[in-house]
Amino acid sequence: MTKLMTIGDAAKTSGLTAKMIRHYEKSGLIQNSPRSESGYRLYNNEQIDQLSFIRQARNLGFSLADIQSLLELWQNPERESRAVKQIAQQHLDDISTKIAELQHMERILMELADSCSGDGSPHCNILKRLTCSS
């Protein structure tokens, strides 16, 4: 017999908040849960596993669309691993691009900060360089 959990217990077990569980249910990532006679949402073990999967994928920065695709692949025993890898590789490529952009911003900001004397005078090379085009 499958043990059913309330949303509070599902939240504790999956590491998500009840609010996020309701959001994922509303967005269609997980099926709407049945309700108890008193109206409480009840979650089975399969849904708890899905919620844990979603939490892990969100912690890695996957979008909800990617998570939906990954969930569908996870639940499909006929899947090809190349489809899963393609989603993960695209996300990794996106992260690498963002890291490069952040490192570029860091270098520029370090140069700007180093160019300012930071004393009591009104002259500031940061402001001057921000107003220059190119």
mmCIF file of N, CA and C in Angstrom:
data_model
loop_
_atom_site.group_PDB
_atom_site.id
_atom_site.type_symbol
_atom_site.label_atom_id
_atom_site.label_comp_id
_atom_site.label_asym_id
_atom_site.label_seq_id
_atom_site.Cartn_x
_atom_site.Cartn_y
_atom_site.Cartn_z
ATOM 1 N N MET A 1 0.833 -1.183 0.000
ATOM 2 C CA MET A 1 0.000 0.000 0.000
ATOM 3 C C MET A 1 0.879 1.250 0.000
ATOM 4 N N THR A 2 0.546 2.203 -0.848
ATOM 5 C CA THR A 2 1.304 3.436 -0.966
ATOM 6 C C THR A 2 0.941 4.382 0.160
ATOM 7 N N LYS A 3 1.957 4.895 0.817
ATOM 8 C CA LYS A 3 1.732 5.854 1.883
ATOM 9 C C LYS A 3 1.574 7.238 1.251
ATOM 10 N N LEU A 4 0.544 7.965 1.647
ATOM 11 C CA LEU A 4 0.306 9.317 1.149
ATOM 12 C C LEU A 4 0.760 10.321 2.191
ATOM 13 N N MET A 5 1.315 11.433 1.704
ATOM 14 C CA MET A 5 1.810 12.485 2.594
ATOM 15 C C MET A 5 1.056 13.773 2.339
ATOM 16 N N THR A 6 0.906 14.554 3.384
ATOM 17 C CA THR A 6 0.354 15.896 3.219
ATOM 18 C C THR A 6 1.419 16.777 2.583
ATOM 19 N N ILE A 7 1.028 17.957 2.150
ATOM 20 C CA ILE A 7 1.975 18.856 1.493
ATOM 21 C C ILE A 7 3.110 19.255 2.442
ATOM 22 N N GLY A 8 2.814 19.384 3.734
ATOM 23 C CA GLY A 8 3.866 19.716 4.698
ATOM 24 C C GLY A 8 4.920 18.633 4.786
ATOM 25 N N ASP A 9 4.471 17.386 4.843
ATOM 26 C CA ASP A 9 5.410 16.266 4.891
ATOM 27 C C ASP A 9 6.146 16.111 3.557
ATOM 28 N N ALA A 10 5.420 16.345 2.460
ATOM 29 C CA ALA A 10 6.051 16.273 1.139
ATOM 30 C C ALA A 10 7.134 17.332 1.017
ATOM 31 N N ALA A 11 6.877 18.507 1.561
ATOM 32 C CA ALA A 11 7.864 19.585 1.526
ATOM 33 C C ALA A 11 9.113 19.197 2.319
ATOM 34 N N LYS A 12 8.919 18.677 3.513
ATOM 35 C CA LYS A 12 10.060 18.266 4.342
ATOM 36 C C LYS A 12 10.869 17.169 3.660
ATOM 37 N N THR A 13 10.183 16.201 3.107
ATOM 38 C CA THR A 13 10.854 15.060 2.489
ATOM 39 C C THR A 13 11.597 15.453 1.222
ATOM 40 N N SER A 14 11.004 16.321 0.417
ATOM 41 C CA SER A 14 11.604 16.683 -0.865
ATOM 42 C C SER A 14 12.593 17.836 -0.763
ATOM 43 N N GLY A 15 12.531 18.594 0.315
ATOM 44 C CA GLY A 15 13.416 19.751 0.454
ATOM 45 C C GLY A 15 12.876 21.002 -0.215
ATOM 46 N N LEU A 16 11.618 20.987 -0.588
ATOM 47 C CA LEU A 16 10.970 22.146 -1.194
ATOM 48 C C LEU A 16 10.015 22.782 -0.192
ATOM 49 N N THR A 17 9.543 23.968 -0.514
ATOM 50 C CA THR A 17 8.506 24.578 0.310
ATOM 51 C C THR A 17 7.143 24.156 -0.226
ATOM 52 N N ALA A 18 6.146 24.249 0.623
ATOM 53 C CA ALA A 18 4.780 23.935 0.192
ATOM 54 C C ALA A 18 4.367 24.869 -0.942
ATOM 55 N N LYS A 19 4.783 26.125 -0.860
ATOM 56 C CA LYS A 19 4.454 27.096 -1.908
ATOM 57 C C LYS A 19 5.024 26.655 -3.257
ATOM 58 N N MET A 20 6.272 26.185 -3.268
ATOM 59 C CA MET A 20 6.885 25.739 -4.523
ATOM 60 C C MET A 20 6.206 24.471 -5.038
ATOM 61 N N ILE A 21 5.815 23.588 -4.140
ATOM 62 C CA ILE A 21 5.117 22.376 -4.573
ATOM 63 C C ILE A 21 3.815 22.754 -5.266
ATOM 64 N N ARG A 22 3.076 23.685 -4.671
ATOM 65 C CA ARG A 22 1.829 24.127 -5.306
ATOM 66 C C ARG A 22 2.116 24.762 -6.663
ATOM 67 N N HIS A 23 3.206 25.520 -6.741
ATOM 68 C CA HIS A 23 3.599 26.155 -8.011
ATOM 69 C C HIS A 23 3.923 25.093 -9.073
ATOM 70 N N TYR A 24 4.684 24.092 -8.707
ATOM 71 C CA TYR A 24 5.049 23.046 -9.663
ATOM 72 C C TYR A 24 3.826 22.241 -10.089
ATOM 73 N N GLU A 25 2.895 22.081 -9.176
ATOM 74 C CA GLU A 25 1.656 21.391 -9.514
ATOM 75 C C GLU A 25 0.834 22.250 -10.484
ATOM 76 N N LYS A 26 0.739 23.537 -10.183
ATOM 77 C CA LYS A 26 -0.028 24.450 -11.039
ATOM 78 C C LYS A 26 0.592 24.574 -12.435
ATOM 79 N N SER A 27 1.929 24.554 -12.500
ATOM 80 C CA SER A 27 2.620 24.691 -13.790
ATOM 81 C C SER A 27 2.650 23.384 -14.578
ATOM 82 N N GLY A 28 2.187 22.295 -13.972
ATOM 83 C CA GLY A 28 2.093 21.024 -14.676
ATOM 84 C C GLY A 28 3.329 20.141 -14.588
ATOM 85 N N LEU A 29 4.319 20.531 -13.783
ATOM 86 C CA LEU A 29 5.501 19.672 -13.641
ATOM 87 C C LEU A 29 5.155 18.364 -12.939
ATOM 88 N N ILE A 30 4.252 18.438 -11.993
ATOM 89 C CA ILE A 30 3.753 17.215 -11.366
ATOM 90 C C ILE A 30 2.235 17.210 -11.496
ATOM 91 N N GLN A 31 1.672 16.017 -11.445
ATOM 92 C CA GLN A 31 0.219 15.886 -11.543
ATOM 93 C C GLN A 31 -0.452 16.490 -10.322
ATOM 94 N N ASN A 32 -1.648 16.993 -10.519
ATOM 95 C CA ASN A 32 -2.425 17.468 -9.380
ATOM 96 C C ASN A 32 -2.613 16.311 -8.414
ATOM 97 N N SER A 33 -2.413 16.602 -7.167
ATOM 98 C CA SER A 33 -2.525 15.547 -6.162
ATOM 99 C C SER A 33 -3.985 15.365 -5.772
ATOM 100 N N PRO A 34 -4.322 14.138 -5.384
ATOM 101 C CA PRO A 34 -5.676 13.930 -4.877
ATOM 102 C C PRO A 34 -5.825 14.662 -3.547
ATOM 103 N N ARG A 35 -7.049 14.838 -3.117
ATOM 104 C CA ARG A 35 -7.316 15.542 -1.862
ATOM 105 C C ARG A 35 -7.945 14.598 -0.847
ATOM 106 N N SER A 36 -7.650 14.866 0.381
ATOM 107 C CA SER A 36 -8.297 14.116 1.455
ATOM 108 C C SER A 36 -9.735 14.624 1.600
ATOM 109 N N GLU A 37 -10.522 13.971 2.424
ATOM 110 C CA GLU A 37 -11.901 14.409 2.649
ATOM 111 C C GLU A 37 -11.950 15.827 3.192
ATOM 112 N N SER A 38 -10.925 16.203 3.922
ATOM 113 C CA SER A 38 -10.885 17.561 4.481
ATOM 114 C C SER A 38 -10.215 18.563 3.547
ATOM 115 N N GLY A 39 -9.843 18.139 2.336
ATOM 116 C CA GLY A 39 -9.314 19.057 1.329
ATOM 117 C C GLY A 39 -7.803 19.172 1.276
ATOM 118 N N TYR A 40 -7.074 18.411 2.074
ATOM 119 C CA TYR A 40 -5.617 18.472 2.062
ATOM 120 C C TYR A 40 -5.063 17.728 0.850
ATOM 121 N N ARG A 41 -4.039 18.318 0.235
ATOM 122 C CA ARG A 41 -3.349 17.628 -0.855
ATOM 123 C C ARG A 41 -2.621 16.416 -0.283
ATOM 124 N N LEU A 42 -2.628 15.334 -1.045
ATOM 125 C CA LEU A 42 -1.935 14.118 -0.623
ATOM 126 C C LEU A 42 -0.990 13.675 -1.737
ATOM 127 N N TYR A 43 0.250 13.377 -1.363
ATOM 128 C CA TYR A 43 1.292 13.037 -2.328
ATOM 129 C C TYR A 43 1.779 11.624 -2.099
ATOM 130 N N ASN A 44 1.954 10.888 -3.208
ATOM 131 C CA ASN A 44 2.465 9.525 -3.115
ATOM 132 C C ASN A 44 3.981 9.514 -3.302
ATOM 133 N N ASN A 45 4.591 8.343 -3.177
ATOM 134 C CA ASN A 45 6.052 8.222 -3.273
ATOM 135 C C ASN A 45 6.583 8.662 -4.631
ATOM 136 N N GLU A 46 5.853 8.354 -5.687
ATOM 137 C CA GLU A 46 6.285 8.756 -7.030
ATOM 138 C C GLU A 46 6.339 10.275 -7.148
ATOM 139 N N GLN A 47 5.353 10.955 -6.605
ATOM 140 C CA GLN A 47 5.349 12.414 -6.646
ATOM 141 C C GLN A 47 6.473 12.998 -5.785
ATOM 142 N N ILE A 48 6.760 12.355 -4.666
ATOM 143 C CA ILE A 48 7.861 12.813 -3.805
ATOM 144 C C ILE A 48 9.182 12.680 -4.562
ATOM 145 N N ASP A 49 9.354 11.568 -5.273
ATOM 146 C CA ASP A 49 10.566 11.394 -6.083
ATOM 147 C C ASP A 49 10.653 12.473 -7.163
ATOM 148 N N GLN A 50 9.531 12.788 -7.779
ATOM 149 C CA GLN A 50 9.507 13.839 -8.805
ATOM 150 C C GLN A 50 9.869 15.191 -8.195
ATOM 151 N N LEU A 51 9.340 15.476 -7.024
ATOM 152 C CA LEU A 51 9.652 16.742 -6.355
ATOM 153 C C LEU A 51 11.131 16.832 -6.001
ATOM 154 N N SER A 52 11.702 15.735 -5.535
ATOM 155 C CA SER A 52 13.144 15.717 -5.231
ATOM 156 C C SER A 52 13.959 15.915 -6.500
ATOM 157 N N PHE A 53 13.534 15.296 -7.577
ATOM 158 C CA PHE A 53 14.176 15.456 -8.889
ATOM 159 C C PHE A 53 14.138 16.927 -9.304
ATOM 160 N N ILE A 54 12.970 17.544 -9.166
ATOM 161 C CA ILE A 54 12.813 18.957 -9.532
ATOM 162 C C ILE A 54 13.735 19.831 -8.690
ATOM 163 N N ARG A 55 13.782 19.571 -7.382
ATOM 164 C CA ARG A 55 14.649 20.363 -6.502
ATOM 165 C C ARG A 55 16.109 20.263 -6.939
ATOM 166 N N GLN A 56 16.562 19.042 -7.216
ATOM 167 C CA GLN A 56 17.947 18.848 -7.647
ATOM 168 C C GLN A 56 18.216 19.593 -8.963
ATOM 169 N N ALA A 57 17.273 19.486 -9.901
ATOM 170 C CA ALA A 57 17.451 20.146 -11.197
ATOM 171 C C ALA A 57 17.442 21.667 -11.038
ATOM 172 N N ARG A 58 16.579 22.198 -10.172
ATOM 173 C CA ARG A 58 16.545 23.648 -9.927
ATOM 174 C C ARG A 58 17.847 24.092 -9.269
ATOM 175 N N ASN A 59 18.375 23.277 -8.348
ATOM 176 C CA ASN A 59 19.647 23.625 -7.706
ATOM 177 C C ASN A 59 20.780 23.716 -8.725
ATOM 178 N N LEU A 60 20.655 22.984 -9.822
ATOM 179 C CA LEU A 60 21.656 23.047 -10.891
ATOM 180 C C LEU A 60 21.336 24.132 -11.913
ATOM 181 N N GLY A 61 20.241 24.854 -11.696
ATOM 182 C CA GLY A 61 19.917 25.988 -12.542
ATOM 183 C C GLY A 61 19.132 25.679 -13.801
ATOM 184 N N PHE A 62 18.620 24.471 -13.927
ATOM 185 C CA PHE A 62 17.821 24.149 -15.102
ATOM 186 C C PHE A 62 16.540 24.971 -15.095
ATOM 187 N N SER A 63 16.094 25.368 -16.269
ATOM 188 C CA SER A 63 14.835 26.092 -16.406
ATOM 189 C C SER A 63 13.675 25.126 -16.185
ATOM 190 N N LEU A 64 12.492 25.682 -15.961
ATOM 191 C CA LEU A 64 11.318 24.825 -15.786
ATOM 192 C C LEU A 64 11.033 24.040 -17.059
ATOM 193 N N ALA A 65 11.263 24.646 -18.213
ATOM 194 C CA ALA A 65 11.054 23.931 -19.481
ATOM 195 C C ALA A 65 12.016 22.749 -19.595
ATOM 196 N N ASP A 66 13.280 22.979 -19.238
ATOM 197 C CA ASP A 66 14.252 21.880 -19.270
ATOM 198 C C ASP A 66 13.883 20.795 -18.262
ATOM 199 N N ILE A 67 13.419 21.219 -17.097
ATOM 200 C CA ILE A 67 13.028 20.237 -16.081
ATOM 201 C C ILE A 67 11.857 19.406 -16.579
ATOM 202 N N GLN A 68 10.912 20.049 -17.250
ATOM 203 C CA GLN A 68 9.781 19.309 -17.815
ATOM 204 C C GLN A 68 10.285 18.256 -18.796
ATOM 205 N N SER A 69 11.224 18.649 -19.656
ATOM 206 C CA SER A 69 11.791 17.697 -20.623
ATOM 207 C C SER A 69 12.541 16.580 -19.922
ATOM 208 N N LEU A 70 13.325 16.930 -18.910
ATOM 209 C CA LEU A 70 14.077 15.917 -18.170
ATOM 210 C C LEU A 70 13.143 14.952 -17.431
ATOM 211 N N LEU A 71 12.075 15.484 -16.855
ATOM 212 C CA LEU A 71 11.099 14.615 -16.174
ATOM 213 C C LEU A 71 10.472 13.639 -17.163
ATOM 214 N N GLU A 72 10.115 14.146 -18.331
ATOM 215 C CA GLU A 72 9.517 13.271 -19.345
ATOM 216 C C GLU A 72 10.496 12.184 -19.774
ATOM 217 N N LEU A 73 11.752 12.560 -19.937
ATOM 218 C CA LEU A 73 12.765 11.570 -20.305
ATOM 219 C C LEU A 73 12.987 10.574 -19.169
ATOM 220 N N TRP A 74 13.050 11.064 -17.953
ATOM 221 C CA TRP A 74 13.253 10.208 -16.777
ATOM 222 C C TRP A 74 12.152 9.169 -16.667
ATOM 223 N N GLN A 75 10.939 9.561 -16.979
ATOM 224 C CA GLN A 75 9.799 8.666 -16.839
ATOM 225 C C GLN A 75 9.577 7.784 -18.063
ATOM 226 N N ASN A 76 10.374 7.977 -19.095
ATOM 227 C CA ASN A 76 10.228 7.204 -20.326
ATOM 228 C C ASN A 76 11.318 6.136 -20.400
ATOM 229 N N PRO A 77 10.964 4.875 -20.189
ATOM 230 C CA PRO A 77 11.991 3.821 -20.234
ATOM 231 C C PRO A 77 12.564 3.614 -21.634
ATOM 232 N N GLU A 78 11.932 4.143 -22.656
ATOM 233 C CA GLU A 78 12.406 4.015 -24.036
ATOM 234 C C GLU A 78 13.311 5.182 -24.446
ATOM 235 N N ARG A 79 13.620 6.068 -23.524
ATOM 236 C CA ARG A 79 14.418 7.258 -23.842
ATOM 237 C C ARG A 79 15.806 6.877 -24.347
ATOM 238 N N GLU A 80 16.394 7.809 -25.049
ATOM 239 C CA GLU A 80 17.797 7.666 -25.447
ATOM 240 C C GLU A 80 18.603 8.633 -24.591
ATOM 241 N N SER A 81 19.687 8.158 -24.057
ATOM 242 C CA SER A 81 20.482 8.994 -23.157
ATOM 243 C C SER A 81 21.025 10.230 -23.861
ATOM 244 N N ARG A 82 21.169 10.149 -25.183
ATOM 245 C CA ARG A 82 21.677 11.315 -25.912
ATOM 246 C C ARG A 82 20.749 12.518 -25.753
ATOM 247 N N ALA A 83 19.440 12.280 -25.618
ATOM 248 C CA ALA A 83 18.493 13.383 -25.432
ATOM 249 C C ALA A 83 18.710 14.057 -24.080
ATOM 250 N N VAL A 84 18.979 13.255 -23.061
ATOM 251 C CA VAL A 84 19.254 13.786 -21.731
ATOM 252 C C VAL A 84 20.564 14.574 -21.760
ATOM 253 N N LYS A 85 21.581 13.980 -22.371
ATOM 254 C CA LYS A 85 22.884 14.640 -22.434
ATOM 255 C C LYS A 85 22.800 15.952 -23.205
ATOM 256 N N GLN A 86 22.008 15.985 -24.246
ATOM 257 C CA GLN A 86 21.867 17.205 -25.046
ATOM 258 C C GLN A 86 21.322 18.360 -24.189
ATOM 259 N N ILE A 87 20.332 18.067 -23.358
ATOM 260 C CA ILE A 87 19.782 19.102 -22.473
ATOM 261 C C ILE A 87 20.839 19.556 -21.469
ATOM 262 N N ALA A 88 21.523 18.602 -20.871
ATOM 263 C CA ALA A 88 22.560 18.929 -19.881
ATOM 264 C C ALA A 88 23.711 19.694 -20.531
ATOM 265 N N GLN A 89 24.119 19.282 -21.723
ATOM 266 C CA GLN A 89 25.227 19.947 -22.407
ATOM 267 C C GLN A 89 24.865 21.382 -22.786
ATOM 268 N N GLN A 90 23.633 21.596 -23.250
ATOM 269 C CA GLN A 90 23.203 22.953 -23.598
ATOM 270 C C GLN A 90 23.211 23.842 -22.365
ATOM 271 N N HIS A 91 22.751 23.291 -21.241
ATOM 272 C CA HIS A 91 22.750 24.062 -19.996
ATOM 273 C C HIS A 91 24.181 24.365 -19.559
ATOM 274 N N LEU A 92 25.061 23.399 -19.689
ATOM 275 C CA LEU A 92 26.468 23.607 -19.351
ATOM 276 C C LEU A 92 27.088 24.678 -20.243
ATOM 277 N N ASP A 93 26.777 24.653 -21.526
ATOM 278 C CA ASP A 93 27.285 25.678 -22.449
ATOM 279 C C ASP A 93 26.784 27.066 -22.044
ATOM 280 N N ASP A 94 25.505 27.147 -21.669
ATOM 281 C CA ASP A 94 24.937 28.423 -21.225
ATOM 282 C C ASP A 94 25.648 28.930 -19.974
ATOM 283 N N ILE A 95 25.916 28.034 -19.042
ATOM 284 C CA ILE A 95 26.610 28.404 -17.812
ATOM 285 C C ILE A 95 28.026 28.886 -18.123
ATOM 286 N N SER A 96 28.712 28.194 -19.020
ATOM 287 C CA SER A 96 30.076 28.599 -19.394
ATOM 288 C C SER A 96 30.075 29.990 -20.003
ATOM 289 N N THR A 97 29.087 30.286 -20.827
ATOM 290 C CA THR A 97 28.975 31.619 -21.429
ATOM 291 C C THR A 97 28.747 32.668 -20.348
ATOM 292 N N LYS A 98 27.851 32.372 -19.406
ATOM 293 C CA LYS A 98 27.576 33.316 -18.314
ATOM 294 C C LYS A 98 28.810 33.544 -17.453
ATOM 295 N N ILE A 99 29.560 32.489 -17.185
ATOM 296 C CA ILE A 99 30.787 32.624 -16.389
ATOM 297 C C ILE A 99 31.777 33.531 -17.105
ATOM 298 N N ALA A 100 31.935 33.340 -18.408
ATOM 299 C CA ALA A 100 32.856 34.187 -19.177
ATOM 300 C C ALA A 100 32.400 35.644 -19.138
ATOM 301 N N GLU A 101 31.102 35.864 -19.265
ATOM 302 C CA GLU A 101 30.576 37.233 -19.203
ATOM 303 C C GLU A 101 30.818 37.844 -17.827
ATOM 304 N N LEU A 102 30.593 37.075 -16.774
ATOM 305 C CA LEU A 102 30.824 37.566 -15.414
ATOM 306 C C LEU A 102 32.300 37.853 -15.166
ATOM 307 N N GLN A 103 33.184 37.014 -15.682
ATOM 308 C CA GLN A 103 34.621 37.253 -15.521
ATOM 309 C C GLN A 103 35.043 38.522 -16.254
ATOM 310 N N HIS A 104 34.458 38.756 -17.412
ATOM 311 C CA HIS A 104 34.741 39.985 -18.163
ATOM 312 C C HIS A 104 34.274 41.206 -17.362
ATOM 313 N N MET A 105 33.071 41.137 -16.808
ATOM 314 C CA MET A 105 32.562 42.232 -15.989
ATOM 315 C C MET A 105 33.445 42.450 -14.765
ATOM 316 N N GLU A 106 33.907 41.367 -14.163
ATOM 317 C CA GLU A 106 34.774 41.464 -12.991
ATOM 318 C C GLU A 106 36.070 42.197 -13.331
ATOM 319 N N ARG A 107 36.685 41.842 -14.467
ATOM 320 C CA ARG A 107 37.932 42.506 -14.874
ATOM 321 C C ARG A 107 37.715 44.006 -15.073
ATOM 322 N N ILE A 108 36.651 44.363 -15.750
ATOM 323 C CA ILE A 108 36.380 45.782 -16.000
ATOM 324 C C ILE A 108 36.121 46.520 -14.693
ATOM 325 N N LEU A 109 35.315 45.923 -13.821
ATOM 326 C CA LEU A 109 35.030 46.575 -12.543
ATOM 327 C C LEU A 109 36.269 46.694 -11.669
ATOM 328 N N MET A 110 37.158 45.713 -11.729
ATOM 329 C CA MET A 110 38.411 45.812 -10.972
ATOM 330 C C MET A 110 39.259 46.962 -11.504
ATOM 331 N N GLU A 111 39.329 47.088 -12.821
ATOM 332 C CA GLU A 111 40.061 48.199 -13.425
ATOM 333 C C GLU A 111 39.449 49.534 -13.018
ATOM 334 N N LEU A 112 38.127 49.612 -13.054
ATOM 335 C CA LEU A 112 37.458 50.855 -12.659
ATOM 336 C C LEU A 112 37.736 51.184 -11.201
ATOM 337 N N ALA A 113 37.587 50.202 -10.319
ATOM 338 C CA ALA A 113 37.821 50.430 -8.899
ATOM 339 C C ALA A 113 39.270 50.835 -8.642
ATOM 340 N N ASP A 114 40.201 50.215 -9.348
ATOM 341 C CA ASP A 114 41.620 50.551 -9.180
ATOM 342 C C ASP A 114 41.942 51.945 -9.704
ATOM 343 N N SER A 115 41.144 52.434 -10.644
ATOM 344 C CA SER A 115 41.428 53.748 -11.243
ATOM 345 C C SER A 115 40.936 54.908 -10.386
ATOM 346 N N CYS A 116 40.155 54.616 -9.371
ATOM 347 C CA CYS A 116 39.606 55.678 -8.519
ATOM 348 C C CYS A 116 40.441 55.798 -7.247
ATOM 349 N N SER A 117 40.799 57.034 -6.909
ATOM 350 C CA SER A 117 41.608 57.232 -5.702
ATOM 351 C C SER A 117 40.797 57.000 -4.437
ATOM 352 N N GLY A 118 39.496 57.165 -4.506
ATOM 353 C CA GLY A 118 38.644 56.900 -3.350
ATOM 354 C C GLY A 118 38.900 57.843 -2.198
ATOM 355 N N ASP A 119 39.375 59.052 -2.496
ATOM 356 C CA ASP A 119 39.642 60.017 -1.433
ATOM 357 C C ASP A 119 38.508 61.039 -1.347
ATOM 358 N N GLY A 120 38.766 62.167 -0.776
ATOM 359 C CA GLY A 120 37.748 63.196 -0.572
ATOM 360 C C GLY A 120 37.535 64.111 -1.766
ATOM 361 N N SER A 121 38.322 63.942 -2.817
ATOM 362 C CA SER A 121 38.165 64.840 -3.972
ATOM 363 C C SER A 121 36.959 64.424 -4.809
ATOM 364 N N PRO A 122 36.395 65.386 -5.558
ATOM 365 C CA PRO A 122 35.233 65.058 -6.390
ATOM 366 C C PRO A 122 35.600 64.302 -7.673
ATOM 367 N N HIS A 123 36.864 64.306 -8.039
ATOM 368 C CA HIS A 123 37.294 63.643 -9.266
ATOM 369 C C HIS A 123 37.219 62.125 -9.075
ATOM 370 N N CYS A 124 36.565 61.446 -10.028
ATOM 371 C CA CYS A 124 36.451 59.987 -9.940
ATOM 372 C C CYS A 124 36.566 59.398 -11.344
ATOM 373 N N ASN A 125 37.611 58.618 -11.539
ATOM 374 C CA ASN A 125 37.811 57.988 -12.845
ATOM 375 C C ASN A 125 36.722 56.970 -13.190
ATOM 376 N N ILE A 126 36.091 56.405 -12.185
ATOM 377 C CA ILE A 126 35.007 55.450 -12.472
ATOM 378 C C ILE A 126 33.897 56.169 -13.229
ATOM 379 N N LEU A 127 33.442 57.286 -12.686
ATOM 380 C CA LEU A 127 32.370 58.054 -13.328
ATOM 381 C C LEU A 127 32.806 58.557 -14.691
ATOM 382 N N LYS A 128 34.055 59.003 -14.792
ATOM 383 C CA LYS A 128 34.568 59.502 -16.068
ATOM 384 C C LYS A 128 34.558 58.395 -17.111
ATOM 385 N N ARG A 129 35.035 57.208 -16.737
ATOM 386 C CA ARG A 129 35.099 56.101 -17.695
ATOM 387 C C ARG A 129 33.726 55.546 -18.038
ATOM 388 N N LEU A 130 32.782 55.641 -17.115
ATOM 389 C CA LEU A 130 31.422 55.170 -17.410
ATOM 390 C C LEU A 130 30.714 56.087 -18.417
ATOM 391 N N THR A 131 31.126 57.367 -18.439
ATOM 392 C CA THR A 131 30.487 58.307 -19.372
ATOM 393 C C THR A 131 31.143 58.307 -20.738
ATOM 394 N N CYS A 132 32.293 57.689 -20.858
ATOM 395 C CA CYS A 132 32.980 57.620 -22.154
ATOM 396 C C CYS A 132 32.371 56.516 -22.999
ATOM 397 N N SER A 133 32.162 56.811 -24.283
ATOM 398 C CA SER A 133 31.677 55.759 -25.160
ATOM 399 C C SER A 133 32.868 54.984 -25.688
ATOM 400 N N SER A 134 32.619 53.728 -26.009
ATOM 401 C CA SER A 134 33.578 52.748 -26.530
ATOM 402 C C SER A 134 34.287 52.029 -25.494
#
